[in-house]
Coordinates of C-alpha atoms in Angstrom, one line a residue:
Chain A
X1 CA -24.4 -3.3 5.2
X2 CA -21.3 -5.8 5.3
X3 CA -20.5 -5.1 1.5
X4 CA -19.4 -1.4 3.5
X5 CA -16.5 -2.5 4.6
X6 CA -15.0 -3.9 0.6
X7 CA -16.1 -0.8 -0.3
X8 CA -12.5 1.3 0.0
X9 CA -10.8 -1.8 -2.0
X10 CA -13.6 -2.3 -5.2
X11 CA -13.5 1.7 -5.8
X12 CA -9.9 2.2 -6.4
X13 CA -9.4 -1.7 -8.1
X14 CA -12.8 -1.2 -10.5
X15 CA -11.6 2.5 -11.4
X16 CA -7.7 1.4 -11.9
X17 CA -9.5 -1.0 -14.2
X18 CA -11.3 0.6 -16.4
X19 CA -8.4 3.7 -17.0
X20 CA -6.5 1.3 -17.6
X21 CA -8.7 1.3 -21.4
X22 CA -8.1 4.5 -21.7
X23 CA -5.1 5.4 -20.9
X24 CA -3.9 7.9 -23.7
X25 CA -6.4 10.1 -23.6
X26 CA -4.8 12.4 -20.6
X27 CA -7.6 14.8 -20.0
X28 CA -10.1 12.1 -19.4
X29 CA -7.6 9.9 -17.6
X30 CA -7.0 12.6 -15.3
X31 CA -10.6 13.8 -13.9
X32 CA -11.6 10.5 -13.6
X33 CA -9.0 9.6 -11.4
X34 CA -9.2 13.0 -9.5
X35 CA -12.7 12.3 -8.9
X36 CA -12.7 8.6 -8.0
X37 CA -10.1 9.7 -5.6
X38 CA -12.6 12.0 -4.3
X39 CA -15.9 10.0 -4.1
X40 CA -13.6 7.6 -2.0
X41 CA -12.6 10.1 0.7
X42 CA -16.4 10.0 1.0
X43 CA -17.9 6.2 1.0
X44 CA -14.9 6.3 3.6
X45 CA -16.3 9.8 5.4
X46 CA -19.0 7.7 5.9
X47 CA -18.0 3.6 6.8
X48 CA -16.0 5.3 9.3
X49 CA -18.6 7.8 11.1
X50 CA -21.2 4.1 10.6
X51 CA -18.1 2.0 12.4
X52 CA -18.2 5.0 15.3
X53 CA -21.6 5.2 15.5
X54 CA -22.7 0.3 15.2
X55 CA -18.7 -1.2 16.1
X56 CA -16.8 -2.8 13.5
X57 CA -17.9 -3.9 10.0
X58 CA -17.3 -7.4 9.6
X59 CA -17.8 -8.7 5.7
X60 CA -17.8 -12.3 5.3
X61 CA -16.9 -12.7 1.6
X62 CA -19.1 -15.2 -0.2
X63 CA -20.9 -15.5 2.2
X64 CA -18.9 -18.0 4.2
X65 CA -18.6 -17.9 7.9
X66 CA -15.8 -16.5 9.8
X67 CA -13.2 -18.8 10.2
X68 CA -14.0 -20.2 7.3
X69 CA -13.2 -17.8 4.6
X70 CA -12.3 -14.6 3.9
X71 CA -13.0 -12.1 6.8
X72 CA -12.4 -8.5 6.5
X73 CA -13.3 -6.4 9.2
X74 CA -13.1 -2.9 8.9
X75 CA -12.7 -1.4 12.4
X76 CA -12.2 2.4 13.9
X77 CA -8.6 1.2 13.6
X78 CA -8.3 0.6 10.4
X79 CA -11.2 3.3 8.7
X80 CA -8.4 5.7 9.8
X81 CA -5.3 4.4 8.5
X82 CA -8.0 3.7 5.1
X83 CA -9.2 7.7 5.7
X84 CA -5.3 9.1 6.0
X85 CA -4.7 7.0 3.2
X86 CA -7.5 8.8 0.7
X87 CA -6.5 12.1 2.1
X88 CA -3.4 11.5 1.0
X89 CA -4.5 9.8 -2.3
X90 CA -6.7 12.8 -3.3
X91 CA -3.7 15.5 -2.1
X92 CA -1.3 13.6 -4.5
X93 CA -3.8 12.8 -7.0
X94 CA -3.9 17.0 -7.5
X95 CA 0.0 17.6 -7.3
X96 CA 1.1 14.4 -10.5
X97 CA -0.5 16.0 -12.8
X98 CA 2.3 18.9 -12.8
X99 CA 5.2 16.7 -11.3
X100 CA 4.8 13.9 -14.3
X101 CA 5.9 13.6 -17.3
X102 CA 3.1 13.1 -20.3
X103 CA 4.5 10.1 -20.9
X104 CA 5.3 8.5 -17.5
X105 CA 1.7 10.6 -16.8
X106 CA 0.5 7.5 -20.2
X107 CA 2.0 5.0 -19.1
X108 CA -0.6 4.3 -16.2
X109 CA 0.5 6.0 -13.3
X110 CA -3.0 6.4 -11.8
X111 CA -3.5 2.5 -12.8
X112 CA -1.1 2.1 -10.9
X113 CA -0.9 4.6 -8.0
X114 CA -5.1 3.9 -7.8
X115 CA -3.8 0.1 -7.3
X116 CA -1.6 0.9 -4.8
X117 CA -4.5 2.9 -2.7
X118 CA -6.9 -0.5 -3.3
X119 CA -3.9 -2.4 -1.8
X120 CA -3.0 -0.9 1.2
X121 CA -6.9 -0.2 1.6
X122 CA -6.9 -3.8 1.6
X123 CA -4.4 -4.4 4.2
X124 CA -5.3 -2.4 6.5
X125 CA -9.2 -3.9 6.2
X126 CA -8.4 -8.1 6.1
X127 CA -9.0 -10.4 8.6
X128 CA -6.6 -12.8 7.2
X129 CA -2.7 -13.6 7.9
X130 CA -2.5 -14.9 4.1
X131 CA -4.7 -12.1 3.0
X132 CA -3.0 -9.9 4.5
X133 CA 0.3 -11.3 2.6
X134 CA -2.1 -11.3 -0.5
X135 CA -2.8 -7.6 -0.5
X136 CA 1.3 -6.6 0.6
X137 CA 2.0 -8.5 -2.6
X138 CA -1.2 -5.9 -4.4
X139 CA 1.0 -2.9 -2.9
X140 CA 4.6 -4.4 -3.7
X141 CA 3.2 -4.9 -7.5
X142 CA 1.9 -1.4 -8.2
X143 CA 5.2 0.3 -5.9
X144 CA 7.2 -1.3 -8.1
X145 CA 5.9 -0.8 -10.9
X146 CA 5.7 3.3 -9.7
X147 CA 9.2 3.0 -8.7
X148 CA 10.5 2.2 -12.4
X149 CA 8.2 4.4 -13.6
X150 CA 10.2 6.6 -16.1
X151 CA 13.2 3.8 -16.6
X152 CA 16.3 6.2 -15.9
X153 CA 18.9 4.6 -15.2
X154 CA 19.1 5.2 -11.0
X155 CA 15.5 4.3 -11.1
X156 CA 17.0 0.6 -12.9
X157 CA 19.5 0.4 -9.3
X158 CA 17.5 1.3 -6.9
X159 CA 14.6 -0.9 -8.0
X160 CA 16.7 -3.4 -8.2
X161 CA 17.8 -3.2 -5.0
X162 CA 14.1 -2.7 -3.5
X163 CA 12.7 -5.7 -5.0
X164 CA 14.9 -8.2 -4.0
X165 CA 14.8 -7.1 -0.6
X166 CA 11.1 -6.7 -0.8
X167 CA 11.1 -10.3 -2.6
X168 CA 13.2 -11.7 -0.1
X169 CA 10.7 -10.8 3.2
X170 CA 8.0 -12.2 0.9
X171 CA 9.3 -15.4 0.9
X172 CA 10.1 -15.2 4.8
X173 CA 6.0 -14.2 5.2
X174 CA 5.4 -17.1 3.1
X175 CA 7.7 -19.4 4.5
X176 CA 6.2 -18.3 8.7
X177 CA 2.4 -18.3 7.5
X178 CA 3.3 -21.9 7.0
X179 CA 4.8 -22.3 10.2
X180 CA 2.1 -20.8 12.2
X181 CA -0.5 -22.9 9.9
X182 CA 1.4 -26.2 10.9
X183 CA 1.2 -24.7 14.5
X184 CA -2.3 -23.8 14.9
X185 CA -4.4 -24.8 12.3
X186 CA -6.1 -21.9 11.0
X187 CA -5.7 -18.3 8.7
X188 CA -7.6 -16.7 10.1
X189 CA -6.9 -13.8 12.4
X190 CA -8.9 -13.8 15.2
X191 CA -9.0 -18.1 15.2
X192 CA -5.5 -17.7 15.5
X193 CA -5.8 -15.1 18.2
X194 CA -8.1 -17.9 20.4
X195 CA -5.5 -21.1 19.9
X196 CA -2.4 -19.2 21.3
X197 CA -4.0 -17.5 23.9
X198 CA -5.2 -21.3 25.1
X199 CA -2.0 -22.2 24.8
X200 CA -0.7 -18.8 26.3
X201 CA 2.1 -18.4 23.3
X202 CA 3.5 -21.6 24.7
X203 CA 6.8 -23.4 22.2
X204 CA 7.0 -22.5 19.0
X205 CA 4.9 -19.5 18.3
X206 CA 7.4 -16.7 20.2
X207 CA 9.8 -17.7 17.7
X208 CA 7.3 -16.9 15.0
X209 CA 6.0 -14.0 16.9
X210 CA 9.2 -12.6 15.8
X211 CA 9.1 -14.4 12.8
X212 CA 6.8 -12.5 11.5
X213 CA 8.5 -9.0 13.4
X214 CA 11.1 -9.0 11.0
X215 CA 8.8 -10.1 8.1
X216 CA 6.8 -6.8 9.1
X217 CA 10.3 -4.8 9.8
X218 CA 11.6 -5.1 6.9
X219 CA 9.0 -3.5 5.3
X220 CA 8.8 -0.7 7.7
X221 CA 12.4 -0.8 8.0
X222 CA 13.4 -0.7 11.4
X223 CA 17.0 -1.1 12.9
X224 CA 18.8 -4.2 11.7
X225 CA 16.4 -3.8 8.5
X226 CA 16.1 -0.1 7.4
X227 CA 19.5 -0.3 4.9
X228 CA 17.5 -0.4 1.7
X229 CA 15.0 2.5 2.7
X230 CA 16.5 5.9 2.0
X231 CA 18.2 5.7 -1.9
X232 CA 14.8 3.7 -3.5
X233 CA 12.5 6.5 -1.9
X234 CA 14.0 8.6 -3.8
X235 CA 14.8 8.0 -7.3
X236 CA 11.1 7.8 -8.4
X237 CA 9.3 11.3 -8.9
X238 CA 8.1 13.7 -5.4
X239 CA 4.5 12.3 -6.3
X240 CA 6.1 8.8 -5.6
X241 CA 7.5 9.2 -2.9
X242 CA 5.5 10.7 -1.5
X243 CA 3.1 7.4 -2.0
X244 CA 5.7 5.6 -0.7
X245 CA 7.2 8.0 2.4
X246 CA 3.3 8.3 3.9
X247 CA 2.1 4.6 3.2
X248 CA 4.4 2.1 2.7
X249 CA 6.4 2.0 5.7
X250 CA 3.0 2.7 8.1
X251 CA 1.3 -0.5 6.9
X252 CA 4.5 -2.3 8.0
X253 CA 3.6 -1.4 11.7
X254 CA -0.1 -1.3 11.5
X255 CA 0.4 -4.9 11.1
X256 CA 3.2 -5.4 14.2
X257 CA 0.5 -3.5 15.5
X258 CA -2.0 -5.2 14.8
X259 CA 0.0 -8.5 14.8
X260 CA 1.0 -7.7 18.6
X261 CA -1.7 -6.7 20.1
X262 CA -4.3 -9.1 19.0
X263 CA -2.0 -12.7 18.6
X264 CA 1.6 -12.6 19.9
X265 CA 0.9 -10.9 22.9
X266 CA 0.9 -13.4 25.7
X267 CA 4.7 -13.1 26.8
X268 CA 5.0 -8.8 26.4
X269 CA 8.3 -9.3 28.6
X270 CA 10.1 -11.3 26.1
X271 CA 9.2 -9.4 23.1
X272 CA 7.8 -6.0 23.7
X273 CA 11.7 -5.5 25.3
X274 CA 13.2 -6.2 22.2
X275 CA 10.7 -4.0 20.4
X276 CA 12.0 -1.5 22.8
X277 CA 16.0 -2.2 21.7
X278 CA 15.2 -2.2 18.2
X279 CA 13.1 1.1 18.5
X280 CA 15.8 2.9 20.6
X281 CA 18.0 1.9 17.6
X282 CA 16.2 2.8 14.9
X283 CA 15.7 6.3 16.7
X284 CA 19.4 6.7 16.7
X285 CA 19.9 5.0 13.4
X286 CA 17.6 7.1 11.1
X287 CA 18.2 10.6 13.4
X288 CA 21.9 10.0 12.1
X289 CA 21.3 9.2 8.7
X290 CA 19.2 13.0 8.4
X291 CA 21.9 14.7 9.6
X292 CA 24.1 12.9 7.4
X293 CA 23.7 13.7 4.2
X294 CA 23.0 17.3 2.1
X295 CA 20.4 15.9 -0.5
X296 CA 16.6 17.9 0.7
X297 CA 15.2 13.9 -0.7
X298 CA 17.7 12.1 1.3
X299 CA 17.1 14.3 4.6
X300 CA 13.8 13.7 4.5
X301 CA 13.8 9.9 3.7
X302 CA 15.8 9.1 6.7
X303 CA 13.3 10.9 8.8
X304 CA 11.2 8.1 8.5
X305 CA 13.7 5.8 10.2
X306 CA 12.9 7.7 13.7
X307 CA 8.8 8.4 12.8
X308 CA 9.5 4.5 12.3
X309 CA 11.1 4.0 15.5
X310 CA 8.5 6.2 17.7
X311 CA 5.9 3.9 16.7
X312 CA 7.8 0.4 17.6
X313 CA 9.0 2.1 20.8
X314 CA 5.1 2.9 21.7
X315 CA 4.2 -0.8 21.2
X316 CA 6.8 -2.0 23.2
X317 CA 6.2 -0.2 25.9
X318 CA 2.3 -1.8 25.0
X319 CA 0.0 0.1 28.2
X320 CA -2.6 2.3 27.3
X321 CA -1.2 6.3 27.0
X322 CA 1.6 4.5 24.5
X323 CA -1.0 3.0 22.0
X324 CA -2.5 5.5 21.6
X325 CA 0.6 7.5 21.2
X326 CA 1.1 5.1 19.4
X327 CA -2.0 5.1 17.1
X328 CA -1.9 8.8 16.9
X329 CA 1.7 9.3 15.4
X330 CA 0.8 6.8 12.7
X331 CA -1.6 9.3 11.2
X332 CA 0.0 11.9 11.9
X333 CA 3.9 10.8 10.2
X334 CA 1.5 9.1 7.6
X335 CA -0.3 12.9 6.7
X336 CA 3.0 15.0 7.8
X337 CA 5.5 12.6 5.4
X338 CA 3.5 13.1 2.4
X339 CA 3.5 16.9 2.7
X340 CA 8.1 16.9 4.3
X341 CA 8.1 14.6 0.5
X342 CA 5.8 17.2 -2.2
X343 CA 7.9 19.9 -0.9
X344 CA 10.9 19.2 -0.8
X345 CA 9.4 17.2 -4.7
X346 CA 8.7 21.0 -5.0
X347 CA 11.9 22.3 -4.1
X348 CA 14.2 20.3 -5.9
X349 CA 12.0 21.3 -8.8
X350 CA 12.0 25.1 -9.0
X351 CA 15.6 24.8 -7.1
X352 CA 16.5 22.7 -10.1
X353 CA 18.4 20.7 -7.7
X354 CA 18.3 18.7 -4.8
X355 CA 21.6 19.5 -3.3
X356 CA 21.4 21.7 0.0
X357 CA 25.1 23.3 -0.5
X358 CA 24.0 24.6 -4.0
X359 CA 20.3 26.6 -3.8
X360 CA 19.3 29.6 -1.1
X361 CA 17.3 32.2 -0.4
X362 CA 14.1 30.8 -1.9
X363 CA 12.3 32.8 0.1
X364 CA 12.6 35.9 -2.3
X365 CA 10.5 33.6 -5.1
X366 CA 8.1 31.5 -3.1
X367 CA 7.6 33.0 0.2
X368 CA 4.6 30.7 0.9
X369 CA 6.9 26.9 0.1
X370 CA 8.8 28.3 2.5
X371 CA 6.8 28.9 5.6
X372 CA 4.5 25.8 4.8
X373 CA 8.0 24.0 4.9
X374 CA 8.4 25.4 8.0
X375 CA 5.0 25.0 9.6
X376 CA 6.2 21.7 8.6
X377 CA 8.7 21.1 10.4
X378 CA 8.0 21.9 13.8
X379 CA 4.8 20.0 13.2
X380 CA 7.1 16.8 12.3
X381 CA 9.5 17.7 15.7
X382 CA 6.3 17.9 18.1
X383 CA 6.3 21.6 18.9
X384 CA 3.8 22.1 21.9
X385 CA 0.3 23.1 18.6
X386 CA 0.6 21.1 16.4
X387 CA 0.0 16.9 16.4
X388 CA 3.5 15.7 16.8
X389 CA 3.3 17.3 19.6
X390 CA 0.4 15.2 20.8
X391 CA 1.3 11.6 19.9
X392 CA 5.0 12.2 21.2
X393 CA 3.7 13.3 24.6
X394 CA 1.8 10.2 24.7
X395 CA 4.3 7.9 23.7
X396 CA 6.4 9.7 26.5
X397 CA 3.9 9.1 29.1
X398 CA 3.1 5.3 29.0
X399 CA 7.0 5.0 28.8
X400 CA 8.2 7.1 31.9
X401 CA 4.5 5.9 33.4
X402 CA 6.6 1.7 33.5
X403 CA 9.7 3.2 34.0
X404 CA 10.8 2.9 30.9
X405 CA 13.6 6.4 31.1
X406 CA 16.1 5.4 28.9
X407 CA 14.0 4.9 25.8
X408 CA 12.2 7.9 27.1
X409 CA 15.2 10.1 27.2
X410 CA 16.9 8.9 23.5
X411 CA 13.1 9.2 22.1
X412 CA 13.7 13.5 23.0
X413 CA 16.8 14.1 22.1
X414 CA 16.5 12.1 18.4
X415 CA 12.4 14.6 18.3
X416 CA 15.6 17.5 18.8
X417 CA 17.9 16.3 16.3
X418 CA 15.0 15.7 13.8
X419 CA 14.1 19.2 14.2
X420 CA 18.0 19.6 13.6
X421 CA 17.5 18.1 10.4
X422 CA 14.3 19.6 9.0
X423 CA 14.9 23.4 10.2
X424 CA 18.9 22.5 8.1
X425 CA 16.5 22.8 5.1
X426 CA 15.4 26.0 6.3
X427 CA 18.5 27.9 7.3
X428 CA 20.5 26.7 3.8
X429 CA 18.3 26.1 1.3
X430 CA 15.6 29.9 2.3
X431 CA 17.8 31.8 3.9
X432 CA 20.0 34.3 3.3
X433 CA 20.3 36.4 -0.5
X434 CA 18.3 37.2 -3.3
X435 CA 19.3 33.6 -6.5
X436 CA 19.1 36.4 -9.6
X437 CA 20.4 33.6 -11.7
X438 CA 17.7 30.7 -10.9
X439 CA 14.6 30.9 -13.4
X440 CA 11.5 31.4 -11.3
X441 CA 7.9 29.3 -11.9
X442 CA 5.8 31.5 -10.1
X443 CA 2.3 29.6 -11.7
X444 CA 3.5 25.9 -11.1
X445 CA 4.8 27.2 -7.7
X446 CA 1.9 28.0 -6.9
X447 CA 0.1 24.3 -8.8
X448 CA 2.2 22.6 -6.5
X449 CA 1.9 23.7 -3.4
X450 CA -1.9 24.0 -3.2
X451 CA -2.2 20.0 -3.0
X452 CA 1.0 20.4 -0.3
X453 CA -1.3 23.8 1.7
X454 CA -4.2 21.1 1.4
X455 CA -3.0 17.7 3.4
X456 CA -0.8 20.3 5.9
X457 CA -4.4 21.1 6.9
X458 CA -5.3 18.4 8.5
X459 CA -2.7 17.8 9.5
X460 CA -2.9 21.6 11.9
X461 CA -6.8 20.7 12.6
X462 CA -4.7 17.2 13.8
X463 CA -3.3 18.9 16.2
X464 CA -5.4 21.4 16.9
X465 CA -8.0 19.8 17.1
X466 CA -6.5 17.4 19.5
X467 CA -9.7 16.9 21.8
X468 CA -12.0 15.7 19.2
X469 CA -9.6 13.1 18.0
X470 CA -7.9 12.1 21.3
X471 CA -11.1 10.5 22.7
X472 CA -11.1 8.3 19.5
X473 CA -7.1 7.5 20.3
X474 CA -7.9 5.9 24.1
X475 CA -11.0 3.6 22.6
X476 CA -8.9 2.1 19.6
X477 CA -6.1 1.8 22.3
X478 CA -8.4 0.0 24.6
X479 CA -10.2 -1.6 21.7
X480 CA -6.3 -3.0 20.9
X481 CA -5.5 -3.9 24.4
X482 CA -8.1 -5.7 24.7
X483 CA -8.4 -9.3 21.6
X484 CA -11.2 -10.3 23.2
X485 CA -13.7 -7.5 21.5
X486 CA -12.2 -8.3 18.3
X487 CA -12.8 -12.1 18.6
X488 CA -16.4 -11.7 19.1
X489 CA -16.9 -9.8 16.3
X490 CA -15.3 -11.6 13.7
X491 CA -16.2 -15.7 14.9
X492 CA -19.7 -14.5 17.1
X493 CA -20.0 -17.1 19.6
Chain B
X1 CA 7.8 -26.9 -43.3
X2 CA 7.4 -30.1 -40.9
X3 CA 7.3 -27.6 -37.5
X4 CA 4.1 -24.9 -40.3
X5 CA 2.4 -28.4 -40.7
X6 CA 2.3 -29.9 -37.4
X7 CA 1.6 -26.9 -35.8
X8 CA -1.9 -26.5 -37.3
X9 CA -2.9 -30.3 -36.3
X10 CA -1.4 -29.4 -32.7
X11 CA -2.4 -26.1 -32.3
X12 CA -6.2 -26.8 -32.7
X13 CA -5.4 -30.0 -31.0
X14 CA -4.0 -27.3 -27.8
X15 CA -6.6 -25.0 -28.8
X16 CA -9.8 -28.2 -27.9
X17 CA -8.0 -29.4 -24.9
X18 CA -7.5 -25.6 -22.9
X19 CA -11.2 -25.1 -23.2
X20 CA -11.9 -28.2 -22.3
X21 CA -9.5 -27.5 -18.8
X22 CA -11.3 -24.0 -18.3
X23 CA -15.0 -25.7 -18.6
X24 CA -13.3 -29.3 -16.7
X25 CA -12.3 -26.6 -13.5
X26 CA -15.2 -27.2 -11.3
X27 CA -15.6 -31.2 -10.5
X28 CA -12.1 -31.7 -12.0
X29 CA -8.5 -30.2 -12.2
X30 CA -8.3 -27.4 -14.7
X31 CA -9.9 -24.0 -13.9
X32 CA -8.8 -20.7 -15.4
X33 CA -5.1 -20.4 -15.1
X34 CA -3.9 -23.8 -16.7
X35 CA -6.8 -23.1 -19.5
X36 CA -5.2 -19.6 -20.4
X37 CA -1.5 -20.6 -20.6
X38 CA -2.4 -23.7 -22.7
X39 CA -4.5 -21.4 -24.1
X40 CA -1.5 -18.5 -25.1
X41 CA 0.6 -21.6 -25.4
X42 CA -1.0 -22.3 -28.4
X43 CA -1.0 -18.9 -29.8
X44 CA 3.0 -18.9 -29.0
X45 CA 3.5 -22.5 -31.1
X46 CA 1.4 -20.5 -34.0
X47 CA 4.0 -17.3 -33.6
X48 CA 7.2 -19.4 -33.8
X49 CA 6.0 -21.1 -36.1
X50 CA 4.7 -18.3 -38.8
X51 CA 6.3 -15.6 -37.9
X52 CA 4.9 -12.3 -35.8
X53 CA 3.6 -10.4 -39.0
X54 CA 0.8 -13.1 -40.1
X55 CA -0.7 -14.6 -36.9
X56 CA -1.2 -10.4 -36.1
X57 CA -3.5 -10.1 -39.1
X58 CA -4.7 -13.7 -38.0
X59 CA -5.6 -13.0 -34.5
X60 CA -5.2 -8.7 -34.1
X61 CA -6.1 -9.2 -30.4
X62 CA -4.4 -6.4 -28.2
X63 CA -3.0 -8.1 -25.5
X64 CA -3.0 -5.5 -23.0
X65 CA -6.5 -4.4 -23.7
X66 CA -7.7 -8.5 -22.9
X67 CA -5.9 -8.0 -19.7
X68 CA -8.0 -5.2 -18.6
X69 CA -10.8 -6.3 -20.4
X70 CA -10.7 -10.2 -18.0
X71 CA -9.9 -8.2 -14.7
X72 CA -12.7 -5.9 -15.5
X73 CA -15.0 -9.1 -16.0
X74 CA -13.1 -10.8 -12.7
X75 CA -14.4 -8.0 -10.6
X76 CA -18.1 -7.1 -11.8
X77 CA -18.7 -10.8 -11.1
X78 CA -17.5 -10.1 -7.9
X79 CA -19.9 -7.0 -7.1
X80 CA -22.2 -8.1 -9.1
X81 CA -22.9 -10.3 -5.7
X82 CA -24.5 -6.5 -4.6
X83 CA -27.4 -5.9 -6.4
X84 CA -28.9 -9.0 -4.7
X85 CA -28.0 -8.1 -1.5
X86 CA -25.2 -10.7 -0.3
X87 CA -21.9 -10.1 0.7
X88 CA -18.9 -9.6 -1.8
X89 CA -18.1 -12.5 -4.1
X90 CA -21.0 -14.5 -3.3
X91 CA -21.0 -17.4 -5.9
X92 CA -24.1 -18.7 -7.4
X93 CA -25.8 -21.3 -9.1
X94 CA -28.6 -23.1 -11.6
X95 CA -29.6 -25.8 -13.4
X96 CA -30.2 -24.7 -17.1
X97 CA -31.3 -26.9 -20.1
X98 CA -29.1 -26.5 -23.4
X99 CA -29.6 -28.3 -26.4
X100 CA -28.0 -31.1 -26.8
X101 CA -25.5 -31.0 -23.8
X102 CA -29.2 -31.7 -21.9
X103 CA -29.7 -30.5 -18.0
X104 CA -26.2 -28.3 -16.8
X105 CA -25.0 -27.4 -13.3
X106 CA -24.5 -23.1 -15.1
X107 CA -22.9 -21.3 -11.6
X108 CA -21.5 -17.9 -11.9
X109 CA -17.6 -18.7 -10.5
X110 CA -17.4 -20.2 -14.3
X111 CA -18.0 -15.4 -15.3
X112 CA -15.0 -15.4 -12.3
X113 CA -12.9 -18.5 -14.6
X114 CA -13.9 -16.7 -17.8
X115 CA -11.8 -12.9 -15.8
X116 CA -9.2 -15.2 -15.0
X117 CA -8.5 -17.1 -18.4
X118 CA -8.4 -13.9 -19.8
X119 CA -6.1 -12.2 -17.9
X120 CA -3.6 -15.1 -18.2
X121 CA -3.5 -15.1 -21.7
X122 CA -3.3 -10.8 -22.0
X123 CA 0.0 -10.8 -19.2
X124 CA 1.4 -14.6 -20.6
X125 CA 1.2 -12.9 -23.9
X126 CA 2.0 -8.7 -22.8
X127 CA 5.1 -10.5 -21.6
X128 CA 6.5 -13.1 -24.3
X129 CA 5.6 -10.5 -27.5
X130 CA 6.9 -7.8 -25.2
X131 CA 10.2 -9.4 -24.7
X132 CA 10.1 -10.2 -28.7
X133 CA 9.5 -7.0 -30.4
X134 CA 12.6 -5.4 -28.2
X135 CA 15.6 -4.4 -30.4

């Protein structure tokens, strides 16, 4: 049964290789990719129920005992995120066919897409710091290929920046792992955690923790390191932007969450106060960016940054309410960012421009799309019945109970401005007089809308069915605040 | 002329040495990665000496397909352990009597290495030939 933990990685990996054999036969490739995504979703669903009933699944690959071999740990946190990843993957694979050109699809799009999913799932599941690095590289390599697929001038320029910054942060990651290995002598996360605990995180260990924070902060686009994010995220095809916006930064934030609850949790007065500062600045600067532009894709890309700020705030506050809020917000934000990127991609395609000043009255032609944008806008901002509300409520509850009033007020104000930035798209683009000069593609619009509606259903379910999901969020928070459970599950003492 | 004559000799020595490195990986320095690199060095030498058209008629290999084949072999050998109820990536070995060579230890790690070998050849040749064909 322990092999269950590797299935979310192996299924997309094998199918991506198989798809590479006949990449030119598009109908076959499309149907296989769709089928594999759906099968993978069900497999992950099965694994998560298994983990829910029986506790974490630990796979010692190759049959080597815990600190010596590579460990894959499927616990509730990682499996929840893998499940969310696969829900997004299903929507993306159904959207891809209608938004990509035939040439892009033929040029191994589905192979890279499935490799990206395998890399992201692997980064969530692994229990080994160097293996985390390898999975980061797997997903980054796939993302390099996806960002440049199509080969337009602007894509080439932005992908250069993207690759440079990511290569730099990967190098820093390797260096930091080398430091950590020279201090504690192991790269298994559970054993590192145990050894850091033994010396009570003294000496150079906090420095290494902060270095790791900067590595993951670059991937997750936190305050001083976010400048690379917005432009490269809007140049590729909308479906690729949606995958990036939904998955890549969230892998960074997951790594921060994992590393700073499991390993470096013993000096919170320094590290976690630092996080709160960074989170506040991330919130403010991200929102300013989102308000500053008239490009609808750029508005959504900037909106990733304050969301990451919210999650970091939850990690910084570091109590049960705030950690469960972070987990809730993480899942919510993955889905809603995918929805928003897919919607603005569809709008930009249908209106023929992504400049807000050049579009008006789209609601006359595409009412369903307009209302989907409206609903996802209020889900993002956190209006009560929807999922953004519960995450933010928990985060604020945590912040107030720790006496972090300023960050809570900053968070509230930023929510308001996030709402403004998205509603601007709705008001300026969809309201107004009917624009008859527009060529209307009703049929394409319908095909693009179905995957968006599918994802939004999950988002609404997450908010309306909060009572169903809240207990597991709270139990994940409880689990994260007690790293002994993880260490015992892996090292089996 | 000198290059072509020496290439016929050197390329075969390189091939032989790369296969030796590939097989020796378990108990001596070597393995799939360096073996694959040496093999692609041999192929590359032939490309430099005889030109593109001649070599593609002698070795009609689609190197991009070779990448997929290599990856497929590597993943299948790791997943193969599922059939025996063992954890992912488990290896096994057995002693076989091979004619001429005598009693030899054969491990499934060699199959994984074969996957690496093919992938490395495929990747390096694809990179070089794609850049070379670019006009």
